[in-house]
Amino acid sequence: GAVVSQHPSRVICKSGTSVKIECRSLDFQATTMFWYRQFPKQSLMLMATSNEGSKATYEQGVEKDKFLINHASLTLSTLTVTSAHPEDSSFYICSAREAVTDTQYFGPGTRLTVL
Amino acid sequence: GNSVTQMEGPVTLSEEAFLTINCTYTATGYPSLFWYVQYPGEGLQLLLKATKADDKGSNKGFEATYRKETTSFHLEKGSVQVSDSAVYFCALSVTGGGNKLTFGTGTQLKVEL
């Protein structure tokens, strides 16, 4: 199946700093990627839809100035958590939509810990 | 709005036992239905899907049938293995919904020898 990678797999940062997470589709092109947040023992919460070459669409309640999303190419989307605070600590997961099968393939996730 | 309800876990079974994880949904329009599996320390993987009523998705011995009349998509496996231990997520997407997935809360399955 199609492969999606995320980097880094885990990151620890100090409060107030910004962190960038990369999501790549390795063997297919993805015009649409999605960013999710997963809390412990809970489901995935969709944060935003990232479309190549255009602005991301954010879900209600998600601060677009806090979570900056860039989808500059058909294989790469980035999520930047700006001025991170401890409450931003979470597991962030991306997915990429493979158009031929209309299936979302998920990355392995990034564990963010803000001290 | 759209929502997915699945049985709470954790579910603990002995190897070779029969597995059922219930999933029901509410959706506007005609959704596609999915089961994803998340093994420890890994990302979600698509397990199976069904795109219209009465379709049966199947993979690795797991199967689920899209039941429009009961708005359900229960996951079943006749004989589970220790390697099936994971968290299972039921999800839906609706046509015209921007390919967004709505997930259930996940059900943890633990299979013991």
JSON list of C-alpha atoms in Angstrom, two decimals:
[
{"chain": "A", "resi": 1, "resn": "GLY", "atom": "CA", "xyz": [0.00, 0.00, 0.00]},
{"chain": "A", "resi": 2, "resn": "ALA", "atom": "CA", "xyz": [0.88, 3.67, -0.18]},
{"chain": "A", "resi": 3, "resn": "VAL", "atom": "CA", "xyz": [3.29, 5.02, 2.42]},
{"chain": "A", "resi": 4, "resn": "VAL", "atom": "CA", "xyz": [3.12, 8.26, 4.34]},
{"chain": "A", "resi": 5, "resn": "SER", "atom": "CA", "xyz": [5.97, 9.38, 6.56]},
{"chain": "A", "resi": 6, "resn": "GLN", "atom": "CA", "xyz": [6.13, 11.96, 9.31]},
{"chain": "A", "resi": 7, "resn": "HIS", "atom": "CA", "xyz": [9.13, 13.71, 10.76]},
{"chain": "A", "resi": 8, "resn": "PRO", "atom": "CA", "xyz": [10.04, 13.95, 13.52]},
{"chain": "A", "resi": 9, "resn": "SER", "atom": "CA", "xyz": [8.46, 10.99, 15.28]},
{"chain": "A", "resi": 10, "resn": "ARG", "atom": "CA", "xyz": [8.74, 12.75, 18.61]},
{"chain": "A", "resi": 11, "resn": "VAL", "atom": "CA", "xyz": [9.82, 16.20, 19.71]},
{"chain": "A", "resi": 12, "resn": "ILE", "atom": "CA", "xyz": [10.24, 17.92, 23.03]},
{"chain": "A", "resi": 13, "resn": "CYS", "atom": "CA", "xyz": [10.37, 21.68, 23.12]},
{"chain": "A", "resi": 14, "resn": "LYS", "atom": "CA", "xyz": [10.22, 24.56, 25.55]},
{"chain": "A", "resi": 15, "resn": "SER", "atom": "CA", "xyz": [7.11, 26.64, 25.99]},
{"chain": "A", "resi": 16, "resn": "GLY", "atom": "CA", "xyz": [7.04, 29.57, 23.59]},
{"chain": "A", "resi": 17, "resn": "THR", "atom": "CA", "xyz": [9.00, 27.95, 20.82]},
{"chain": "A", "resi": 18, "resn": "SER", "atom": "CA", "xyz": [7.66, 26.82, 17.44]},
{"chain": "A", "resi": 19, "resn": "VAL", "atom": "CA", "xyz": [7.78, 23.29, 16.11]},
{"chain": "A", "resi": 20, "resn": "LYS", "atom": "CA", "xyz": [7.45, 22.12, 12.51]},
{"chain": "A", "resi": 21, "resn": "ILE", "atom": "CA", "xyz": [6.16, 18.67, 11.61]},
{"chain": "A", "resi": 22, "resn": "GLU", "atom": "CA", "xyz": [6.53, 17.28, 8.10]},
{"chain": "A", "resi": 23, "resn": "CYS", "atom": "CA", "xyz": [4.20, 14.87, 6.35]},
{"chain": "A", "resi": 24, "resn": "ARG", "atom": "CA", "xyz": [5.28, 13.22, 3.10]},
{"chain": "A", "resi": 25, "resn": "SER", "atom": "CA", "xyz": [3.58, 10.85, 0.72]},
{"chain": "A", "resi": 26, "resn": "LEU", "atom": "CA", "xyz": [6.44, 8.64, -0.43]},
{"chain": "A", "resi": 27, "resn": "ASP", "atom": "CA", "xyz": [5.08, 6.81, -3.45]},
{"chain": "A", "resi": 28, "resn": "PHE", "atom": "CA", "xyz": [2.08, 8.78, -4.59]},
{"chain": "A", "resi": 29, "resn": "GLN", "atom": "CA", "xyz": [1.00, 12.35, -5.11]},
{"chain": "A", "resi": 30, "resn": "ALA", "atom": "CA", "xyz": [-1.50, 13.80, -2.71]},
{"chain": "A", "resi": 31, "resn": "THR", "atom": "CA", "xyz": [-3.45, 16.88, -3.61]},
{"chain": "A", "resi": 32, "resn": "THR", "atom": "CA", "xyz": [-5.17, 16.65, -0.24]},
{"chain": "A", "resi": 33, "resn": "MET", "atom": "CA", "xyz": [-3.63, 15.96, 3.13]},
{"chain": "A", "resi": 34, "resn": "PHE", "atom": "CA", "xyz": [-5.24, 16.08, 6.54]},
{"chain": "A", "resi": 35, "resn": "TRP", "atom": "CA", "xyz": [-3.93, 16.90, 9.99]},
{"chain": "A", "resi": 36, "resn": "TYR", "atom": "CA", "xyz": [-5.36, 15.25, 13.08]},
{"chain": "A", "resi": 37, "resn": "ARG", "atom": "CA", "xyz": [-4.76, 15.47, 16.77]},
{"chain": "A", "resi": 38, "resn": "GLN", "atom": "CA", "xyz": [-5.16, 12.46, 19.02]},
{"chain": "A", "resi": 39, "resn": "PHE", "atom": "CA", "xyz": [-5.48, 12.69, 22.76]},
{"chain": "A", "resi": 40, "resn": "PRO", "atom": "CA", "xyz": [-4.65, 9.71, 24.98]},
{"chain": "A", "resi": 41, "resn": "LYS", "atom": "CA", "xyz": [-7.23, 6.97, 24.75]},
{"chain": "A", "resi": 42, "resn": "GLN", "atom": "CA", "xyz": [-9.38, 9.14, 22.48]},
{"chain": "A", "resi": 43, "resn": "SER", "atom": "CA", "xyz": [-10.23, 9.33, 18.85]},
{"chain": "A", "resi": 44, "resn": "LEU", "atom": "CA", "xyz": [-8.64, 11.42, 16.16]},
{"chain": "A", "resi": 45, "resn": "MET", "atom": "CA", "xyz": [-9.83, 14.97, 15.88]},
{"chain": "A", "resi": 46, "resn": "LEU", "atom": "CA", "xyz": [-9.54, 16.55, 12.45]},
{"chain": "A", "resi": 47, "resn": "MET", "atom": "CA", "xyz": [-7.74, 19.87, 12.69]},
{"chain": "A", "resi": 48, "resn": "ALA", "atom": "CA", "xyz": [-7.51, 20.95, 9.08]},
{"chain": "A", "resi": 49, "resn": "THR", "atom": "CA", "xyz": [-7.57, 19.94, 5.46]},
{"chain": "A", "resi": 50, "resn": "SER", "atom": "CA", "xyz": [-4.49, 20.86, 3.48]},
{"chain": "A", "resi": 51, "resn": "ASN", "atom": "CA", "xyz": [-4.84, 21.36, -0.27]},
{"chain": "A", "resi": 52, "resn": "GLU", "atom": "CA", "xyz": [-1.79, 21.65, -2.49]},
{"chain": "A", "resi": 53, "resn": "GLY", "atom": "CA", "xyz": [-1.23, 25.17, -3.65]},
{"chain": "A", "resi": 54, "resn": "SER", "atom": "CA", "xyz": [-4.00, 26.75, -1.64]},
{"chain": "A", "resi": 55, "resn": "LYS", "atom": "CA", "xyz": [-4.83, 27.74, 1.90]},
{"chain": "A", "resi": 56, "resn": "ALA", "atom": "CA", "xyz": [-5.75, 25.10, 4.41]},
{"chain": "A", "resi": 57, "resn": "THR", "atom": "CA", "xyz": [-9.30, 24.73, 5.63]},
{"chain": "A", "resi": 58, "resn": "TYR", "atom": "CA", "xyz": [-9.50, 24.62, 9.40]},
{"chain": "A", "resi": 59, "resn": "GLU", "atom": "CA", "xyz": [-12.12, 22.89, 11.50]},
{"chain": "A", "resi": 60, "resn": "GLN", "atom": "CA", "xyz": [-14.20, 24.90, 13.90]},
{"chain": "A", "resi": 61, "resn": "GLY", "atom": "CA", "xyz": [-12.32, 25.77, 17.04]},
{"chain": "A", "resi": 62, "resn": "VAL", "atom": "CA", "xyz": [-8.85, 25.25, 15.58]},
{"chain": "A", "resi": 63, "resn": "GLU", "atom": "CA", "xyz": [-6.72, 28.41, 15.61]},
{"chain": "A", "resi": 64, "resn": "LYS", "atom": "CA", "xyz": [-5.22, 28.89, 12.17]},
{"chain": "A", "resi": 65, "resn": "ASP", "atom": "CA", "xyz": [-2.63, 31.34, 13.47]},
{"chain": "A", "resi": 66, "resn": "LYS", "atom": "CA", "xyz": [-1.56, 28.80, 16.05]},
{"chain": "A", "resi": 67, "resn": "PHE", "atom": "CA", "xyz": [-1.36, 25.82, 13.73]},
{"chain": "A", "resi": 68, "resn": "LEU", "atom": "CA", "xyz": [0.17, 26.93, 10.44]},
{"chain": "A", "resi": 69, "resn": "ILE", "atom": "CA", "xyz": [-0.23, 24.52, 7.57]},
{"chain": "A", "resi": 70, "resn": "ASN", "atom": "CA", "xyz": [1.65, 24.64, 4.29]},
{"chain": "A", "resi": 71, "resn": "HIS", "atom": "CA", "xyz": [1.16, 22.27, 1.37]},
{"chain": "A", "resi": 72, "resn": "ALA", "atom": "CA", "xyz": [3.74, 23.45, -1.09]},
{"chain": "A", "resi": 73, "resn": "SER", "atom": "CA", "xyz": [4.05, 20.32, -3.18]},
{"chain": "A", "resi": 74, "resn": "LEU", "atom": "CA", "xyz": [2.07, 17.21, -4.07]},
{"chain": "A", "resi": 75, "resn": "THR", "atom": "CA", "xyz": [4.10, 15.13, -1.65]},
{"chain": "A", "resi": 76, "resn": "LEU", "atom": "CA", "xyz": [4.72, 17.41, 1.30]},
{"chain": "A", "resi": 77, "resn": "SER", "atom": "CA", "xyz": [2.60, 19.18, 3.89]},
{"chain": "A", "resi": 78, "resn": "THR", "atom": "CA", "xyz": [3.91, 20.82, 7.04]},
{"chain": "A", "resi": 79, "resn": "LEU", "atom": "CA", "xyz": [2.25, 21.71, 10.32]},
{"chain": "A", "resi": 80, "resn": "THR", "atom": "CA", "xyz": [3.92, 24.37, 12.44]},
{"chain": "A", "resi": 81, "resn": "VAL", "atom": "CA", "xyz": [2.79, 24.75, 16.02]},
{"chain": "A", "resi": 82, "resn": "THR", "atom": "CA", "xyz": [3.64, 28.35, 16.85]},
{"chain": "A", "resi": 83, "resn": "SER", "atom": "CA", "xyz": [4.44, 29.58, 20.35]},
{"chain": "A", "resi": 84, "resn": "ALA", "atom": "CA", "xyz": [3.76, 26.15, 21.73]},
{"chain": "A", "resi": 85, "resn": "HIS", "atom": "CA", "xyz": [2.38, 25.71, 25.24]},
{"chain": "A", "resi": 86, "resn": "PRO", "atom": "CA", "xyz": [2.00, 22.62, 27.42]},
{"chain": "A", "resi": 87, "resn": "GLU", "atom": "CA", "xyz": [-1.64, 22.25, 26.40]},
{"chain": "A", "resi": 88, "resn": "ASP", "atom": "CA", "xyz": [-0.46, 21.74, 22.81]},
{"chain": "A", "resi": 89, "resn": "SER", "atom": "CA", "xyz": [1.25, 18.54, 23.87]},
{"chain": "A", "resi": 90, "resn": "SER", "atom": "CA", "xyz": [-0.40, 15.76, 21.91]},
{"chain": "A", "resi": 91, "resn": "PHE", "atom": "CA", "xyz": [-0.03, 13.16, 19.19]},
{"chain": "A", "resi": 92, "resn": "TYR", "atom": "CA", "xyz": [-0.30, 14.75, 15.76]},
{"chain": "A", "resi": 93, "resn": "ILE", "atom": "CA", "xyz": [-1.14, 12.55, 12.81]},
{"chain": "A", "resi": 94, "resn": "CYS", "atom": "CA", "xyz": [-1.30, 13.37, 9.13]},
{"chain": "A", "resi": 95, "resn": "SER", "atom": "CA", "xyz": [-2.95, 11.52, 6.31]},
{"chain": "A", "resi": 96, "resn": "ALA", "atom": "CA", "xyz": [-2.74, 11.82, 2.56]},
{"chain": "A", "resi": 97, "resn": "ARG", "atom": "CA", "xyz": [-5.50, 11.05, 0.13]},
{"chain": "A", "resi": 98, "resn": "GLU", "atom": "CA", "xyz": [-4.58, 8.77, -2.73]},
{"chain": "A", "resi": 99, "resn": "ALA", "atom": "CA", "xyz": [-6.88, 9.84, -5.55]},
{"chain": "A", "resi": 100, "resn": "VAL", "atom": "CA", "xyz": [-7.02, 6.63, -7.58]},
{"chain": "A", "resi": 101, "resn": "THR", "atom": "CA", "xyz": [-8.38, 4.52, -4.73]},
{"chain": "A", "resi": 102, "resn": "ASP", "atom": "CA", "xyz": [-9.87, 7.48, -2.87]},
{"chain": "A", "resi": 103, "resn": "THR", "atom": "CA", "xyz": [-8.24, 6.19, 0.29]},
{"chain": "A", "resi": 104, "resn": "GLN", "atom": "CA", "xyz": [-6.55, 8.08, 3.10]},
{"chain": "A", "resi": 105, "resn": "TYR", "atom": "CA", "xyz": [-3.18, 6.73, 4.16]},
{"chain": "A", "resi": 106, "resn": "PHE", "atom": "CA", "xyz": [-1.91, 7.74, 7.56]},
{"chain": "A", "resi": 107, "resn": "GLY", "atom": "CA", "xyz": [1.49, 8.70, 8.81]},
{"chain": "A", "resi": 108, "resn": "PRO", "atom": "CA", "xyz": [2.91, 7.12, 11.98]},
{"chain": "A", "resi": 109, "resn": "GLY", "atom": "CA", "xyz": [2.31, 10.27, 14.00]},
{"chain": "A", "resi": 110, "resn": "THR", "atom": "CA", "xyz": [4.45, 12.78, 15.88]},
{"chain": "A", "resi": 111, "resn": "ARG", "atom": "CA", "xyz": [4.48, 12.96, 19.66]},
{"chain": "A", "resi": 112, "resn": "LEU", "atom": "CA", "xyz": [4.86, 16.58, 20.74]},
{"chain": "A", "resi": 113, "resn": "THR", "atom": "CA", "xyz": [5.73, 17.39, 24.34]},
{"chain": "A", "resi": 114, "resn": "VAL", "atom": "CA", "xyz": [5.90, 21.02, 25.39]},
{"chain": "A", "resi": 115, "resn": "LEU", "atom": "CA", "xyz": [7.65, 21.66, 28.67]},
{"chain": "B", "resi": 1, "resn": "GLY", "atom": "CA", "xyz": [-24.09, 16.11, 11.61]},
{"chain": "B", "resi": 2, "resn": "ASN", "atom": "CA", "xyz": [-22.03, 13.00, 11.09]},
{"chain": "B", "resi": 3, "resn": "SER", "atom": "CA", "xyz": [-21.01, 10.77, 13.94]},
{"chain": "B", "resi": 4, "resn": "VAL", "atom": "CA", "xyz": [-19.71, 7.29, 14.65]},
{"chain": "B", "resi": 5, "resn": "THR", "atom": "CA", "xyz": [-20.38, 5.31, 17.79]},
{"chain": "B", "resi": 6, "resn": "GLN", "atom": "CA", "xyz": [-18.42, 2.20, 18.59]},
{"chain": "B", "resi": 7, "resn": "MET", "atom": "CA", "xyz": [-18.33, -0.05, 21.57]},
{"chain": "B", "resi": 8, "resn": "GLU", "atom": "CA", "xyz": [-16.05, 0.92, 24.37]},
{"chain": "B", "resi": 9, "resn": "GLY", "atom": "CA", "xyz": [-13.09, -1.18, 25.18]},
{"chain": "B", "resi": 10, "resn": "PRO", "atom": "CA", "xyz": [-10.90, -2.62, 26.15]},
{"chain": "B", "resi": 11, "resn": "VAL", "atom": "CA", "xyz": [-11.98, -5.96, 24.78]},
{"chain": "B", "resi": 12, "resn": "THR", "atom": "CA", "xyz": [-9.96, -8.92, 26.00]},
{"chain": "B", "resi": 13, "resn": "LEU", "atom": "CA", "xyz": [-10.23, -12.25, 24.20]},
{"chain": "B", "resi": 14, "resn": "SER", "atom": "CA", "xyz": [-8.45, -15.54, 24.18]},
{"chain": "B", "resi": 15, "resn": "GLU", "atom": "CA", "xyz": [-6.67, -16.58, 21.02]},
{"chain": "B", "resi": 16, "resn": "GLU", "atom": "CA", "xyz": [-8.99, -18.22, 18.47]},
{"chain": "B", "resi": 17, "resn": "ALA", "atom": "CA", "xyz": [-12.06, -16.56, 19.98]},
{"chain": "B", "resi": 18, "resn": "PHE", "atom": "CA", "xyz": [-14.69, -14.86, 17.83]},
{"chain": "B", "resi": 19, "resn": "LEU", "atom": "CA", "xyz": [-14.51, -11.09, 17.66]},
{"chain": "B", "resi": 20, "resn": "THR", "atom": "CA", "xyz": [-17.26, -8.55, 17.17]},
{"chain": "B", "resi": 21, "resn": "ILE", "atom": "CA", "xyz": [-16.74, -4.83, 17.55]},
{"chain": "B", "resi": 22, "resn": "ASN", "atom": "CA", "xyz": [-19.95, -2.89, 17.10]},
{"chain": "B", "resi": 23, "resn": "CYS", "atom": "CA", "xyz": [-20.11, 0.31, 15.11]},
{"chain": "B", "resi": 24, "resn": "THR", "atom": "CA", "xyz": [-23.13, 2.44, 14.29]},
{"chain": "B", "resi": 25, "resn": "TYR", "atom": "CA", "xyz": [-23.24, 5.71, 12.46]},
{"chain": "B", "resi": 26, "resn": "THR", "atom": "CA", "xyz": [-25.28, 8.81, 11.77]},
{"chain": "B", "resi": 27, "resn": "ALA", "atom": "CA", "xyz": [-24.67, 10.60, 8.52]},
{"chain": "B", "resi": 28, "resn": "THR", "atom": "CA", "xyz": [-26.16, 13.04, 6.08]},
{"chain": "B", "resi": 29, "resn": "GLY", "atom": "CA", "xyz": [-26.20, 11.51, 2.65]},
{"chain": "B", "resi": 30, "resn": "TYR", "atom": "CA", "xyz": [-24.70, 8.16, 1.79]},
{"chain": "B", "resi": 31, "resn": "PRO", "atom": "CA", "xyz": [-21.43, 7.56, 3.57]},
{"chain": "B", "resi": 32, "resn": "SER", "atom": "CA", "xyz": [-18.54, 5.28, 2.84]},
{"chain": "B", "resi": 33, "resn": "LEU", "atom": "CA", "xyz": [-17.56, 3.25, 5.87]},
{"chain": "B", "resi": 34, "resn": "PHE", "atom": "CA", "xyz": [-14.12, 2.23, 7.06]},
{"chain": "B", "resi": 35, "resn": "TRP", "atom": "CA", "xyz": [-12.32, 0.26, 9.71]},
{"chain": "B", "resi": 36, "resn": "TYR", "atom": "CA", "xyz": [-8.81, 1.40, 10.58]},
{"chain": "B", "resi": 37, "resn": "VAL", "atom": "CA", "xyz": [-6.39, -0.41, 12.88]},
{"chain": "B", "resi": 38, "resn": "GLN", "atom": "CA", "xyz": [-3.63, 1.16, 14.96]},
{"chain": "B", "resi": 39, "resn": "TYR", "atom": "CA", "xyz": [-0.95, -1.19, 16.23]},
{"chain": "B", "resi": 40, "resn": "PRO", "atom": "CA", "xyz": [1.08, -0.07, 19.25]},
{"chain": "B", "resi": 41, "resn": "GLY", "atom": "CA", "xyz": [3.45, 2.73, 18.36]},
{"chain": "B", "resi": 42, "resn": "GLU", "atom": "CA", "xyz": [2.28, 2.92, 14.75]},
{"chain": "B", "resi": 43, "resn": "GLY", "atom": "CA", "xyz": [-0.02, 5.02, 12.62]},
{"chain": "B", "resi": 44, "resn": "LEU", "atom": "CA", "xyz": [-3.48, 4.05, 11.46]},
{"chain": "B", "resi": 45, "resn": "GLN", "atom": "CA", "xyz": [-3.78, 1.51, 8.68]},
{"chain": "B", "resi": 46, "resn": "LEU", "atom": "CA", "xyz": [-6.84, 0.97, 6.56]},
{"chain": "B", "resi": 47, "resn": "LEU", "atom": "CA", "xyz": [-8.21, -2.48, 7.39]},
{"chain": "B", "resi": 48, "resn": "LEU", "atom": "CA", "xyz": [-11.27, -2.58, 5.17]},
{"chain": "B", "resi": 49, "resn": "LYS", "atom": "CA", "xyz": [-13.97, -0.43, 3.68]},
{"chain": "B", "resi": 50, "resn": "ALA", "atom": "CA", "xyz": [-17.41, -0.50, 2.07]},
{"chain": "B", "resi": 51, "resn": "THR", "atom": "CA", "xyz": [-18.82, 2.19, -0.11]},
{"chain": "B", "resi": 52, "resn": "LYS", "atom": "CA", "xyz": [-22.50, 1.29, -0.45]},
{"chain": "B", "resi": 53, "resn": "ALA", "atom": "CA", "xyz": [-25.26, -0.57, 1.31]},
{"chain": "B", "resi": 54, "resn": "ASP", "atom": "CA", "xyz": [-24.90, -4.37, 1.58]},
{"chain": "B", "resi": 55, "resn": "ASP", "atom": "CA", "xyz": [-21.24, -4.20, 0.54]},
{"chain": "B", "resi": 56, "resn": "LYS", "atom": "CA", "xyz": [-18.95, -6.41, 2.58]},
{"chain": "B", "resi": 57, "resn": "GLY", "atom": "CA", "xyz": [-15.40, -5.29, 3.19]},
{"chain": "B", "resi": 58, "resn": "SER", "atom": "CA", "xyz": [-12.87, -7.94, 4.12]},
{"chain": "B", "resi": 59, "resn": "ASN", "atom": "CA", "xyz": [-9.16, -8.19, 4.81]},
{"chain": "B", "resi": 60, "resn": "LYS", "atom": "CA", "xyz": [-6.85, -10.42, 6.87]},
{"chain": "B", "resi": 61, "resn": "GLY", "atom": "CA", "xyz": [-9.79, -12.48, 8.09]},
{"chain": "B", "resi": 62, "resn": "PHE", "atom": "CA", "xyz": [-11.73, -9.44, 9.26]},
{"chain": "B", "resi": 63, "resn": "GLU", "atom": "CA", "xyz": [-15.00, -8.49, 7.65]},
{"chain": "B", "resi": 64, "resn": "ALA", "atom": "CA", "xyz": [-17.76, -5.93, 8.02]},
{"chain": "B", "resi": 65, "resn": "THR", "atom": "CA", "xyz": [-21.03, -5.48, 6.18]},
{"chain": "B", "resi": 66, "resn": "TYR", "atom": "CA", "xyz": [-22.56, -2.08, 5.42]},
{"chain": "B", "resi": 67, "resn": "ARG", "atom": "CA", "xyz": [-26.09, -2.30, 6.86]},
{"chain": "B", "resi": 68, "resn": "LYS", "atom": "CA", "xyz": [-28.10, 0.72, 5.85]},
{"chain": "B", "resi": 69, "resn": "GLU", "atom": "CA", "xyz": [-31.27, -0.42, 7.63]},
{"chain": "B", "resi": 70, "resn": "THR", "atom": "CA", "xyz": [-29.52, -0.58, 10.99]},
{"chain": "B", "resi": 71, "resn": "THR", "atom": "CA", "xyz": [-26.89, 2.09, 10.16]},
{"chain": "B", "resi": 72, "resn": "SER", "atom": "CA", "xyz": [-24.21, -0.33, 11.29]},
{"chain": "B", "resi": 73, "resn": "PHE", "atom": "CA", "xyz": [-20.81, -1.59, 10.18]},
{"chain": "B", "resi": 74, "resn": "HIS", "atom": "CA", "xyz": [-19.80, -4.15, 12.79]},
{"chain": "B", "resi": 75, "resn": "LEU", "atom": "CA", "xyz": [-16.32, -5.64, 12.58]},
{"chain": "B", "resi": 76, "resn": "GLU", "atom": "CA", "xyz": [-16.00, -9.42, 12.90]},
{"chain": "B", "resi": 77, "resn": "LYS", "atom": "CA", "xyz": [-13.29, -12.03, 12.84]},
{"chain": "B", "resi": 78, "resn": "GLY", "atom": "CA", "xyz": [-13.84, -15.70, 13.33]},
{"chain": "B", "resi": 79, "resn": "SER", "atom": "CA", "xyz": [-10.59, -16.53, 15.12]},
{"chain": "B", "resi": 80, "resn": "VAL", "atom": "CA", "xyz": [-8.39, -13.81, 16.57]},
{"chain": "B", "resi": 81, "resn": "GLN", "atom": "CA", "xyz": [-4.66, -14.04, 17.09]},
{"chain": "B", "resi": 82, "resn": "VAL", "atom": "CA", "xyz": [-2.34, -12.35, 19.56]},
{"chain": "B", "resi": 83, "resn": "SER", "atom": "CA", "xyz": [-1.03, -10.28, 16.66]},
{"chain": "B", "resi": 84, "resn": "ASP", "atom": "CA", "xyz": [-4.50, -8.73, 16.24]},
{"chain": "B", "resi": 85, "resn": "SER", "atom": "CA", "xyz": [-4.05, -6.84, 19.49]},
{"chain": "B", "resi": 86, "resn": "ALA", "atom": "CA", "xyz": [-4.47, -3.19, 18.52]},
{"chain": "B", "resi": 87, "resn": "VAL", "atom": "CA", "xyz": [-6.92, -0.29, 18.60]},
{"chain": "B", "resi": 88, "resn": "TYR", "atom": "CA", "xyz": [-9.66, -0.45, 15.99]},
{"chain": "B", "resi": 89, "resn": "PHE", "atom": "CA", "xyz": [-11.37, 2.68, 14.68]},
{"chain": "B", "resi": 90, "resn": "CYS", "atom": "CA", "xyz": [-14.63, 2.82, 12.76]},
{"chain": "B", "resi": 91, "resn": "ALA", "atom": "CA", "xyz": [-14.95, 5.83, 10.47]},
{"chain": "B", "resi": 92, "resn": "LEU", "atom": "CA", "xyz": [-17.10, 7.33, 7.77]},
{"chain": "B", "resi": 93, "resn": "SER", "atom": "CA", "xyz": [-16.84, 9.87, 5.01]},
{"chain": "B", "resi": 94, "resn": "VAL", "atom": "CA", "xyz": [-19.64, 11.39, 3.01]},
{"chain": "B", "resi": 95, "resn": "THR", "atom": "CA", "xyz": [-19.71, 12.31, -0.64]},
{"chain": "B", "resi": 96, "resn": "GLY", "atom": "CA", "xyz": [-19.23, 16.02, -1.00]},
{"chain": "B", "resi": 97, "resn": "GLY", "atom": "CA", "xyz": [-17.75, 16.24, 2.46]},
{"chain": "B", "resi": 98, "resn": "GLY", "atom": "CA", "xyz": [-14.28, 17.04, 1.26]},
{"chain": "B", "resi": 99, "resn": "ASN", "atom": "CA", "xyz": [-13.09, 13.48, 1.91]},
{"chain": "B", "resi": 100, "resn": "LYS", "atom": "CA", "xyz": [-13.09, 14.18, 5.63]},
{"chain": "B", "resi": 101, "resn": "LEU", "atom": "CA", "xyz": [-13.16, 11.17, 7.90]},
{"chain": "B", "resi": 102, "resn": "THR", "atom": "CA", "xyz": [-15.27, 11.12, 11.04]},
{"chain": "B", "resi": 103, "resn": "PHE", "atom": "CA", "xyz": [-13.89, 8.63, 13.55]},
{"chain": "B", "resi": 104, "resn": "GLY", "atom": "CA", "xyz": [-15.35, 6.71, 16.40]},
{"chain": "B", "resi": 105, "resn": "THR", "atom": "CA", "xyz": [-13.51, 6.73, 19.70]},
{"chain": "B", "resi": 106, "resn": "GLY", "atom": "CA", "xyz": [-11.65, 3.51, 19.01]},
{"chain": "B", "resi": 107, "resn": "THR", "atom": "CA", "xyz": [-11.86, 0.09, 20.65]},
{"chain": "B", "resi": 108, "resn": "GLN", "atom": "CA", "xyz": [-8.78, -1.49, 22.14]},
{"chain": "B", "resi": 109, "resn": "LEU", "atom": "CA", "xyz": [-8.51, -5.21, 21.55]},
{"chain": "B", "resi": 110, "resn": "LYS", "atom": "CA", "xyz": [-6.19, -7.40, 23.59]},
{"chain": "B", "resi": 111, "resn": "VAL", "atom": "CA", "xyz": [-5.78, -11.02, 22.60]},
{"chain": "B", "resi": 112, "resn": "GLU", "atom": "CA", "xyz": [-4.19, -13.38, 25.10]},
{"chain": "B", "resi": 113, "resn": "LEU", "atom": "CA", "xyz": [-2.82, -16.89, 24.72]}
]
